[in-house]
Each structure stands twice: as structure tokens, then as C-alpha cells.
């Protein structure tokens, strides 16, 4: 029995949305998500980041744990400000960090309880000691975390009653965001109509399941009444998952990175793919908020996501943010004709094509300096080359199939020497933006069409 192991069990996904709602009910977390997160446009990524960080915190050795804590410190350093209601917020607030950490522990305990196999008091005490030893690396002041597992229910009740709010962010997570969620790439075969139907069903199921699964004190505090269907759904899903997963071999029961089926080969398009590629780049890369427009916030989010993957010094992180800010300024100056601080998709594609056709140095004034900063950040050993391990850290992730990752690396490594130079790296992106035929190496940077 181990907290680390139980956190990696696949059925933790059943309480993932419940976890997000509890976190987003803390006013500091809600303000940070509203002002700095792109969860509305990328809800799946928010879950990946939350659970992925939890795995790195609680399934790593001491050195990796320390690196993850430092990475979180860097990622949250800029998440501070004043909410619309005038309250100041700071992601480094000790009480907020304690709440976020404890929701991970509470989610595992809830997974077991909802599945009909709750921990005994002794088991809970053992697991909480394991959790507390790891959480201590964050250096929280004494008293921020409950001293023992027996103190946890009282802490959760006090925090729910005294600190939590049914924030707009929590309400939107529960009632709205899944009704707007973009289609995951793996379900693209459904088409827009098919995805809209499935999305409506998933949103309804997740909302009813989450309300039924939330702690009773939370439901009482905010007047949330579970439906009969939600209660039945909760019982069937959790107990059914327990019955299935506890009988599986460990390699199938627990999450292990890198085990995915091979990708099916896809046909290459025959027509000039430049406009569709730019349209895809806008949707998949630039429009981080998912609202159909580019703003300064989208470029800050891109810089954040680059830095999130890497272990950078404060100077290195500042260089990435500055380069993305300069890229946004170039686009804003050339494309935002009405001065509203936003650039639409059609506007971006048309203006980018016109700029490339008109001026061979067009990309050098925005995109390429940002990419040089990304390359420098990813080149962790400073040898001026990206090997596959460095490339994987930068571009890998749970949404990227290993076969696609390897394919992209080979396409950029044009001389086949096993490393990518900065020239090869930049040339790939230039190909993506400028090549009219689909045969150039960089045209498949976002996967094979």
C-alpha cells in the first residue's frame, strides 16, 4: 500500500473533475485561473497538468521532487495580481498551496471511498505520513497542513465553510466549460456535429457525477443537490471501475508513460497546404485561450507552457517571456488595424501569407527570435544542439503520440546525425510557414496531416 501508487491508478480520472472544482473554489486559485490560465480553451490540458504535476511530486526520487518543486515555484511566480472584486491574490500564498496539495491527497482517499474500498484509519495514517513527508519540501509554515490524518476532516470542513466560495471559475468548471470544450485530436474523426453531440453528453455526465461525488459539507455549503441519476451513476462507475481495475495486472492498472498503440499512417494532402497549416497553427498553437482571437494573454500562455516543461533560471525564463512578448508586438502592430488588441484567425492567416510573400525577412521579426529563445531554453546542456531527450521534454506530452514525436524529430534532423542544430530547428518552422508543397521537412511539425 502506497499513496504514490494509488495516485497513479487509472481510476483517479473519475475524481479528476471533482478535484479541479475543489481547487477552483479557493478564491486565490480561482483568481489565478481566471486571469492566467487557459483552462477554458484547453480543459484537457488543465487536467493533464494537475495530475502530471502530482505524479512528479509524489512518484519521484528526492532529486526529481526538488526539481518539480522549483519548477512549480517558477511557473507560479507570475500568478499574482488583483481580482475584479479588488482582492489581491498570489499563487505563493501558503494557505492556498496547502489547500491545493491536500486536494490531491483527498482525491485519492475519495477515489477509494467512492469505490467501496475505503482506507482503514491505520492505512490512512500511514499514507498521510508519506504524503506529509513529500509536501514538507514546499517549506510551508508550521500548522498549514493538518498534523495527522485524523485532523484532516476537520481541516476540510473549516476550509470549506470559512475559505471556499462557489466562484465563477468553479461554477464554470461544473456547468459550462465542457459544453465549450474543443475536440481532442484523437476524436477528430467524429467531425464537428459528432463532437457536439458527444460533448453535450459528456458535460451532463461529468456535471451530475461531480455533484454527487463532492464532499457533503461542500454540497451543503453551496446548495448543490445531487440528482438520483447522479448518485446512481457515481455508484455504478466507481464500484464498476474498482471491480475491473483491481483485477487487472499492474501494467494495466496504473499509469505508466510511453505505452501507446502505434499510430495509423495518414495520407499526405496533395494540394497547396500553406493556408490550412497556418489555420491549424493558429488553432493548435497560438490561440491558447480558445476564444478565436489572439491577444497578449495567448503569448504569455505560450511562454508559460514552454517554461513549464523546462528547468530554467530566472534569466532564462525572462528571455522566453520577452521573446514571446516581442512576437506579439510584431503581430499586433501589423495586423490589429482597429486597435482593439485582438487578432482573428482569418485576419492572422491572410496577413501572415501577405507578409511572407511580400518580405523574405518577415518571420525574422517575430517568430524566429521567439523560436531561438525556445531552442536556447530547451538546450539544457548548452552544446548548441537538441538531442531527442531535450526535444521530447519540449514537445512531448500525453497528447503527443511517441511515433509522432519521433517522426517530427527525424524530419527536423535533416542530416540524420541524431541531433538538431538551431539552423535545422528554425528551417523546419520556416518550411511550415512558407513551403507550398507538403514534402518539406517542417510541414509536419504539428503531425502528419
XYZ file of C-alpha atoms in Angstrom:
449
model
C 0.000 0.000 0.000
C 1.397 3.397 -1.035
C -0.034 6.859 -1.628
C 2.274 7.269 -4.610
C 0.958 4.078 -6.165
C -2.716 4.797 -5.535
C -2.327 8.264 -7.069
C -1.179 6.612 -10.306
C -4.171 4.263 -10.568
C -6.220 4.915 -13.693
C -9.498 5.276 -11.816
C -8.215 8.539 -10.322
C -9.607 10.026 -13.552
C -13.117 9.556 -12.153
C -12.434 12.149 -9.430
C -10.260 14.465 -11.548
C -13.047 16.951 -12.293
C -14.113 16.890 -8.647
C -10.504 17.761 -7.760
C -10.496 20.761 -10.133
C -13.785 22.091 -8.733
C -12.492 21.880 -5.156
C -9.263 23.654 -6.098
C -11.071 26.343 -8.109
C -13.387 27.033 -5.151
C -10.482 28.618 -3.308
C -10.695 32.331 -4.239
C -6.933 32.652 -4.810
C -6.870 29.643 -7.149
C -9.994 30.903 -8.925
C -8.494 34.344 -9.499
C -5.260 32.846 -10.819
C -7.147 30.546 -13.197
C -9.384 33.353 -14.428
C -6.521 35.753 -15.075
C -3.633 33.483 -16.066
C -4.904 30.052 -17.075
C -6.125 28.870 -20.490
C -8.340 26.157 -18.994
C -11.404 27.409 -20.897
C -9.760 26.753 -24.239
C -7.765 23.713 -23.079
C -9.640 21.955 -20.261
C -7.974 18.621 -21.024
C -4.534 20.189 -20.637
C -5.515 21.594 -17.235
C -6.267 18.072 -16.017
C -3.033 16.765 -17.544
C -1.003 19.485 -15.827
C -2.662 18.914 -12.441
C -2.356 15.128 -12.431
C 1.037 15.199 -14.164
C 2.483 17.521 -11.549
C 1.000 15.328 -8.838
C 2.744 12.288 -10.290
C 6.066 14.121 -10.488
C 5.708 15.298 -6.892
C 4.669 12.019 -5.350
C 6.301 9.416 -7.602
C 9.786 10.863 -7.936
C 13.058 10.395 -6.139
C 14.365 13.177 -3.923
C 16.255 14.988 -6.688
C 13.325 14.892 -9.130
C 10.945 16.010 -6.389
C 13.104 19.021 -5.636
C 13.269 19.918 -9.341
C 9.476 19.721 -9.639
C 9.009 21.997 -6.623
C 11.400 24.527 -8.171
C 9.559 24.275 -11.500
C 6.232 24.975 -9.794
C 7.775 27.940 -7.994
C 8.906 29.400 -11.321
C 5.600 28.661 -13.046
C 3.563 30.325 -10.274
C 5.853 33.312 -9.740
C 3.841 35.465 -12.151
C 0.432 34.337 -10.924
C -0.394 37.268 -8.710
C -2.443 40.430 -9.002
C -5.779 41.911 -8.055
C -9.037 40.133 -8.821
C -12.005 42.044 -10.307
C -13.555 42.251 -6.823
C -10.466 44.106 -5.579
C -8.913 41.287 -3.559
C -5.205 40.663 -4.023
C -4.107 37.135 -4.853
C -0.751 35.358 -5.004
C -0.207 31.727 -6.010
C 2.614 31.517 -3.438
C 0.185 32.147 -0.562
C 0.979 29.313 1.924
C -2.649 28.541 2.794
C -3.532 28.269 -0.889
C -0.608 25.966 -1.623
C -1.584 23.787 1.338
C -5.153 23.520 0.014
C -4.011 22.552 -3.497
C -1.679 19.875 -2.118
C -4.282 18.467 0.248
C -6.885 18.177 -2.513
C -4.567 15.661 -4.200
C -4.466 13.542 -1.053
C -8.215 13.954 -0.530
C -8.879 12.902 -4.138
C -7.084 9.584 -3.618
C -8.963 8.943 -0.379
C -12.255 9.829 -2.094
C -11.446 7.505 -5.007
C -11.120 4.625 -2.581
C -14.183 5.541 -0.522
C -16.435 6.073 -3.553
C -15.222 2.760 -4.957
C -16.389 0.947 -1.845
C -12.900 0.135 -0.549
C -12.097 2.987 1.880
C -8.830 3.088 3.758
C -8.829 1.945 7.355
C -7.794 4.511 9.962
C -4.333 2.934 10.228
C -3.889 2.862 6.443
C -4.969 6.483 6.155
C -2.498 7.474 8.867
C 0.364 5.667 7.099
C -0.476 7.218 3.727
C -0.830 10.690 5.207
C 2.631 10.468 6.775
C 4.026 9.547 3.344
C 2.163 12.491 1.804
C 3.265 14.937 4.517
C 6.937 13.974 4.155
C 6.827 14.891 0.479
C 4.710 18.025 0.974
C 7.292 19.266 3.513
C 9.649 20.028 0.604
C 7.441 23.033 -0.210
C 8.568 24.653 3.027
C 5.087 25.584 4.221
C 4.926 27.326 7.612
C 4.135 25.092 10.592
C 0.441 24.486 11.028
C -0.585 24.968 7.389
C -1.052 21.234 6.920
C -3.042 19.108 9.399
C -0.726 17.266 11.749
C -2.332 13.846 11.255
C -4.862 12.121 9.043
C -7.331 12.278 11.923
C -7.172 16.095 11.746
C -7.908 16.153 8.007
C -11.754 16.012 8.115
C -11.855 18.985 10.488
C -9.452 20.936 8.272
C -11.540 20.218 5.170
C -14.742 21.283 6.915
C -13.247 24.525 8.296
C -11.684 25.447 4.965
C -14.905 24.728 3.098
C -17.005 26.796 5.489
C -14.561 29.646 6.130
C -12.476 29.991 2.961
C -14.081 28.365 -0.045
C -16.542 30.119 -2.347
C -18.647 28.881 -5.229
C -16.545 31.064 -7.517
C -17.360 31.857 -11.126
C -14.449 29.610 -12.089
C -15.757 26.665 -10.061
C -19.266 27.231 -11.401
C -17.979 27.359 -14.970
C -15.968 24.179 -14.477
C -19.057 22.428 -13.164
C -21.657 23.806 -15.545
C -20.083 25.390 -18.591
C -16.565 24.617 -19.703
C -17.200 21.114 -21.038
C -20.078 22.426 -23.150
C -17.484 24.604 -24.928
C -14.518 22.209 -24.899
C -12.584 21.717 -28.154
C -12.496 18.268 -29.653
C -9.466 16.211 -28.560
C -7.260 15.366 -31.512
C -7.861 11.638 -31.086
C -11.618 12.172 -31.563
C -11.317 14.329 -34.665
C -12.860 11.509 -36.705
C -16.240 12.355 -35.125
C -16.442 15.609 -37.042
C -17.935 18.860 -35.633
C -21.514 17.507 -35.425
C -20.487 14.233 -33.795
C -18.299 16.013 -31.276
C -21.083 18.448 -30.333
C -23.397 15.536 -29.540
C -20.756 13.631 -27.561
C -19.640 16.809 -25.777
C -23.185 17.524 -24.584
C -23.500 14.010 -23.174
C -20.056 14.118 -21.518
C -20.756 17.544 -19.993
C -24.031 16.319 -18.479
C -22.497 13.118 -17.131
C -19.454 14.870 -15.646
C -21.595 17.567 -14.003
C -24.003 15.104 -12.384
C -21.196 12.747 -11.354
C -19.145 15.578 -9.855
C -22.024 16.991 -7.816
C -22.786 13.518 -6.477
C -19.124 12.930 -5.597
C -18.321 16.281 -3.948
C -17.959 16.212 -0.141
C -21.263 16.550 1.685
C -20.068 19.665 3.522
C -19.284 21.323 0.179
C -22.718 20.482 -1.249
C -24.431 21.765 1.889
C -22.375 24.961 1.897
C -23.301 25.881 -1.684
C -26.715 24.300 -2.030
C -25.783 21.631 -4.565
C -28.283 18.784 -4.629
C -27.240 15.569 -6.395
C -29.778 14.022 -8.739
C -30.889 10.429 -8.351
C -29.288 9.710 -11.683
C -26.021 11.268 -10.491
C -25.993 9.173 -7.323
C -26.669 6.000 -9.312
C -24.044 6.980 -11.894
C -21.495 7.536 -9.138
C -22.151 4.165 -7.559
C -22.055 2.268 -10.866
C -18.946 3.980 -12.244
C -16.817 3.940 -9.114
C -17.681 0.452 -7.966
C -17.549 -0.874 -11.506
C -14.117 0.672 -12.008
C -12.932 -0.843 -8.761
C -14.201 -4.294 -9.786
C -12.421 -4.041 -13.145
C -9.147 -2.332 -12.291
C -8.337 -4.252 -9.130
C -8.359 -7.429 -11.215
C -6.023 -6.099 -13.898
C -2.259 -6.692 -13.947
C -0.310 -3.744 -12.581
C 0.938 -2.641 -16.001
C -2.707 -2.049 -16.995
C -3.991 -0.780 -13.657
C -1.503 2.039 -13.170
C -0.462 4.900 -15.416
C 2.944 4.428 -16.988
C 4.202 6.890 -19.606
C 5.011 5.863 -23.134
C 2.752 2.827 -23.557
C 0.557 3.661 -26.532
C -0.553 1.771 -29.623
C 1.216 2.536 -32.884
C -0.258 5.326 -34.947
C -2.013 4.599 -38.190
C -0.341 6.105 -41.241
C -2.167 9.128 -42.609
C -2.423 10.347 -46.137
C -0.487 13.439 -47.130
C -2.556 16.216 -48.694
C -1.937 16.854 -52.368
C -2.973 20.498 -52.567
C -1.047 23.596 -51.508
C -1.190 23.216 -47.725
C 0.088 26.620 -46.658
C -3.234 28.253 -45.666
C -4.561 25.139 -43.861
C -1.249 24.817 -41.981
C -1.397 28.428 -40.807
C -5.017 27.939 -39.798
C -4.007 24.871 -37.779
C -1.067 26.711 -36.210
C -3.479 29.423 -35.098
C -5.905 26.906 -33.555
C -3.446 24.416 -32.038
C -0.564 26.676 -31.014
C -1.381 30.377 -30.925
C -4.955 30.564 -29.637
C -4.192 29.365 -26.136
C -7.404 30.757 -24.655
C -9.539 29.097 -27.331
C -11.657 32.210 -27.923
C -10.864 32.519 -31.638
C -8.676 35.617 -31.215
C -5.057 36.355 -30.370
C -4.207 38.719 -27.540
C -1.153 39.374 -25.406
C -2.521 36.787 -22.973
C -2.164 33.999 -25.563
C 1.533 34.747 -25.983
C 2.078 34.910 -22.234
C 0.393 31.497 -22.005
C 2.692 30.083 -24.712
C 5.740 31.350 -22.850
C 4.334 29.862 -19.632
C 3.841 26.459 -21.274
C 7.387 26.450 -22.670
C 8.820 27.329 -19.261
C 6.527 24.811 -17.542
C 8.277 21.930 -19.315
C 11.818 23.115 -18.578
C 14.093 23.877 -15.661
C 15.146 27.453 -16.345
C 16.919 30.112 -14.348
C 15.038 33.336 -13.709
C 17.063 34.965 -16.507
C 16.311 32.134 -18.923
C 12.612 32.306 -18.173
C 12.601 36.089 -18.583
C 14.248 35.717 -22.017
C 11.478 33.370 -23.177
C 8.732 35.717 -21.969
C 10.443 38.722 -23.589
C 10.796 36.951 -26.932
C 7.117 35.966 -26.997
C 6.101 39.493 -25.999
C 8.137 40.869 -28.918
C 6.493 38.362 -31.276
C 3.052 39.515 -30.139
C 4.050 43.147 -30.597
C 5.133 42.435 -34.201
C 1.794 40.780 -34.973
C -0.245 43.413 -33.166
C 1.488 46.245 -34.995
C 0.969 44.679 -38.403
C -2.452 43.053 -38.022
C -4.539 44.822 -35.384
C -5.934 47.505 -37.688
C -8.816 48.511 -35.426
C -6.601 48.752 -32.339
C -8.768 46.533 -30.137
C -5.815 44.380 -29.054
C -7.171 41.261 -30.785
C -6.358 39.388 -33.994
C -8.852 36.959 -35.543
C -7.971 33.683 -37.255
C -8.810 34.695 -40.839
C -7.053 38.008 -40.264
C -3.944 36.226 -38.996
C -3.765 33.725 -41.864
C -4.279 36.366 -44.577
C -1.838 38.863 -43.044
C 0.842 36.216 -42.424
C 0.671 34.941 -46.007
C 0.827 38.507 -47.302
C 3.773 39.316 -45.044
C 5.721 36.209 -46.079
C 5.080 36.811 -49.779
C 5.970 40.488 -49.522
C 9.078 40.304 -47.324
C 11.521 37.360 -47.087
C 12.607 38.635 -43.650
C 9.051 38.763 -42.266
C 9.442 35.765 -39.944
C 12.749 37.109 -38.642
C 10.985 39.996 -36.913
C 8.776 37.925 -34.603
C 8.512 34.169 -34.924
C 12.161 33.251 -35.346
C 13.529 35.255 -32.366
C 10.901 33.573 -30.183
C 11.971 30.168 -31.506
C 15.638 30.930 -30.835
C 14.699 31.676 -27.223
C 12.789 28.374 -27.070
C 15.751 26.475 -28.543
C 18.169 28.056 -26.074
C 15.850 27.198 -23.174
C 15.459 23.587 -24.323
C 19.215 23.139 -24.871
C 19.795 22.255 -21.246
C 23.430 21.195 -21.639
C 24.298 24.316 -23.629
C 26.002 22.490 -26.500
C 24.015 24.296 -29.197
C 22.186 21.098 -30.164
C 18.902 19.423 -29.270
C 19.147 15.689 -28.751
C 15.998 13.599 -28.686
C 15.714 13.713 -24.881
C 15.718 17.527 -24.919
C 13.317 17.589 -27.873
C 10.954 15.212 -26.054
C 10.844 17.422 -22.952
C 9.956 20.433 -25.116
C 7.418 18.905 -27.493
C 6.331 15.702 -25.758
C 3.290 15.237 -23.606
C 0.388 12.920 -23.042
C -1.391 14.242 -26.151
C 1.572 13.567 -28.446
C 1.985 10.007 -29.657
C 5.594 8.760 -29.327
C 5.572 7.801 -33.014
C 4.634 11.367 -33.997
C 7.314 12.735 -31.678
C 9.991 10.534 -33.264
C 8.735 11.370 -36.744
C 8.906 15.113 -36.064
C 12.443 14.808 -34.703
C 13.631 12.852 -37.757
C 12.044 15.373 -40.114
C 13.917 18.235 -38.451
C 17.192 16.304 -38.214
C 17.822 16.726 -41.926
C 21.396 15.402 -41.894
C 20.428 12.365 -39.791
C 23.165 12.808 -37.193
C 20.817 12.328 -34.229
C 20.768 15.953 -33.075
C 19.036 19.126 -34.247
C 21.011 22.302 -34.747
C 19.448 25.724 -34.295
C 19.593 26.148 -38.077
C 17.680 22.892 -38.630
C 15.197 23.874 -35.928
C 14.475 27.284 -37.456
C 14.448 25.930 -41.009
C 11.710 23.492 -40.028
C 9.447 26.313 -38.881
C 10.267 28.396 -41.931
C 9.212 25.406 -44.059
C 5.984 25.122 -42.083
C 5.079 28.727 -42.839
C 6.422 29.106 -46.360
C 6.530 25.746 -48.205
C 3.700 25.442 -50.719
C 4.138 21.682 -51.158
C 3.794 19.222 -48.254
C 7.128 17.499 -48.853
C 9.394 19.936 -46.986
C 10.634 18.612 -43.593
C 8.975 21.261 -41.429
C 5.486 20.944 -42.898
C 4.706 18.120 -40.471
C 5.722 19.905 -37.277
C 2.201 19.516 -35.879
C 1.894 15.914 -37.030
C 1.146 14.219 -40.272
C -1.961 15.610 -41.950
